[in-house]
Amino acid sequence: MNDITLPEAVDTFIKATNAHDVNALAAVFGDGATVRDDGRTWAGEAEIREWIQGHLINPKIVLTPTSFADDRLVASGDGDFPGGPLSFSFVFGIKDNKVTTLAIAPV
């Protein structure tokens, strides 16, 4: 991935997103995880699965990492949405190789 070294959880998140694999994506998140995206917070497995389906799977998002530093991934996201590809910032909180927090914002 462009010679960018990523933590295992982040690498798995990207690979599962690009494969459009709901179960693999859900498995990246730890118990009690939260996702902040589009001005809303999703908490817990059921809500995060809803977010995964609506924001990553349905629009067939494909992420191409451009940089990673200090738990912040910048990636180009493309899929079935207007105006793509767009750059996004993903700030990960990771504990025990599981994502505990994820905050996403346009770059």
Tab-separated table of C-alpha atoms in Angstrom:
chain	number	residue	atom	x	y	z
A	1	MET	CA	0.000	0.000	0.000
A	2	ASN	CA	2.288	2.749	-1.242
A	3	ASP	CA	5.070	1.643	1.181
A	4	ILE	CA	3.095	2.984	4.145
A	5	THR	CA	3.538	0.966	7.332
A	6	LEU	CA	0.212	0.507	9.094
A	7	PRO	CA	-0.739	-1.068	12.409
A	8	GLU	CA	-2.364	-4.465	11.873
A	9	ALA	CA	-5.838	-3.237	12.906
A	10	VAL	CA	-5.673	-0.351	10.405
A	11	ASP	CA	-4.388	-2.607	7.637
A	12	THR	CA	-7.213	-5.077	8.336
A	13	PHE	CA	-9.753	-2.210	8.341
A	14	ILE	CA	-8.591	-1.107	4.872
A	15	LYS	CA	-8.474	-4.629	3.426
A	16	ALA	CA	-11.940	-5.508	4.802
A	17	THR	CA	-13.369	-2.200	3.532
A	18	ASN	CA	-11.958	-2.758	0.061
A	19	ALA	CA	-13.269	-6.358	0.057
A	20	HIS	CA	-16.724	-5.088	1.174
A	21	ASP	CA	-16.696	-7.675	3.980
A	22	VAL	CA	-19.107	-6.668	6.774
A	23	ASN	CA	-18.033	-9.437	9.144
A	24	ALA	CA	-14.302	-8.797	8.748
A	25	LEU	CA	-14.886	-5.069	9.295
A	26	ALA	CA	-17.015	-5.632	12.387
A	27	ALA	CA	-14.312	-7.932	13.790
A	28	VAL	CA	-11.769	-5.081	13.669
A	29	PHE	CA	-13.693	-3.210	16.389
A	30	GLY	CA	-13.336	-4.012	20.085
A	31	ASP	CA	-16.111	-4.205	22.664
A	32	GLY	CA	-17.619	-0.787	23.370
A	33	ALA	CA	-16.015	0.810	20.301
A	34	THR	CA	-17.317	4.060	18.849
A	35	VAL	CA	-17.249	5.583	15.368
A	36	ARG	CA	-17.697	9.318	14.683
A	37	ASP	CA	-18.614	10.111	11.092
A	38	ASP	CA	-20.933	12.577	9.327
A	39	GLY	CA	-21.632	14.447	12.578
A	40	ARG	CA	-22.954	11.351	14.366
A	41	THR	CA	-21.553	8.757	16.764
A	42	TRP	CA	-22.208	5.022	16.465
A	43	ALA	CA	-21.510	2.950	19.581
A	44	GLY	CA	-21.431	-0.784	20.130
A	45	GLU	CA	-21.526	-3.676	17.705
A	46	ALA	CA	-25.072	-3.253	16.338
A	47	GLU	CA	-24.679	0.470	15.591
A	48	ILE	CA	-21.187	0.004	14.147
A	49	ARG	CA	-22.511	-2.746	11.846
A	50	GLU	CA	-25.228	-0.290	10.734
A	51	TRP	CA	-22.533	2.322	10.037
A	52	ILE	CA	-20.376	-0.221	8.171
A	53	GLN	CA	-23.289	-1.251	5.950
A	54	GLY	CA	-24.491	2.285	5.209
A	55	HIS	CA	-21.170	4.098	4.914
A	56	LEU	CA	-18.728	1.509	3.574
A	57	ILE	CA	-20.505	-1.506	2.074
A	58	ASN	CA	-23.527	-0.022	0.273
A	59	PRO	CA	-21.519	2.717	-1.485
A	60	LYS	CA	-18.785	0.146	-2.277
A	61	ILE	CA	-16.043	2.284	-0.755
A	62	VAL	CA	-12.461	1.571	-1.791
A	63	LEU	CA	-9.730	3.205	0.286
A	64	THR	CA	-6.258	4.057	-0.970
A	65	PRO	CA	-3.969	5.162	1.872
A	66	THR	CA	-1.823	8.217	1.209
A	67	SER	CA	-0.203	8.703	4.649
A	68	PHE	CA	-0.209	7.426	8.221
A	69	ALA	CA	1.250	9.160	11.276
A	70	ASP	CA	0.297	9.431	14.951
A	71	ASP	CA	-2.742	7.118	14.592
A	72	ARG	CA	-4.071	9.275	11.696
A	73	LEU	CA	-4.609	7.700	8.303
A	74	VAL	CA	-5.256	9.889	5.302
A	75	ALA	CA	-6.809	7.969	2.447
A	76	SER	CA	-8.547	8.585	-0.826
A	77	GLY	CA	-12.028	7.081	-0.789
A	78	ASP	CA	-13.938	6.227	-3.922
A	79	GLY	CA	-17.195	4.414	-4.516
A	80	ASP	CA	-20.806	4.892	-5.484
A	81	PHE	CA	-21.223	8.466	-4.238
A	82	PRO	CA	-21.114	11.842	-5.989
A	83	GLY	CA	-17.876	13.788	-6.230
A	84	GLY	CA	-15.467	10.926	-5.607
A	85	PRO	CA	-12.751	10.203	-5.041
A	86	LEU	CA	-12.472	12.288	-1.868
A	87	SER	CA	-9.741	12.439	0.779
A	88	PHE	CA	-10.630	11.497	4.343
A	89	SER	CA	-8.832	11.503	7.670
A	90	PHE	CA	-9.304	8.432	9.873
A	91	VAL	CA	-8.071	8.836	13.451
A	92	PHE	CA	-7.848	5.443	15.145
A	93	GLY	CA	-7.751	4.553	18.816
A	94	ILE	CA	-6.367	1.030	19.090
A	95	LYS	CA	-6.024	-1.262	22.100
A	96	ASP	CA	-5.046	-4.931	22.014
A	97	ASN	CA	-5.085	-4.822	18.191
A	98	LYS	CA	-8.755	-3.779	18.112
A	99	VAL	CA	-10.144	-0.404	17.062
A	100	THR	CA	-11.697	1.264	20.115
A	101	THR	CA	-12.411	4.655	18.561
A	102	LEU	CA	-12.542	5.888	14.999
A	103	ALA	CA	-13.150	9.484	13.934
A	104	ILE	CA	-13.578	10.248	10.232
A	105	ALA	CA	-13.545	13.668	8.593
A	106	PRO	CA	-13.016	15.058	5.086
A	107	VAL	CA	-9.525	16.393	4.404
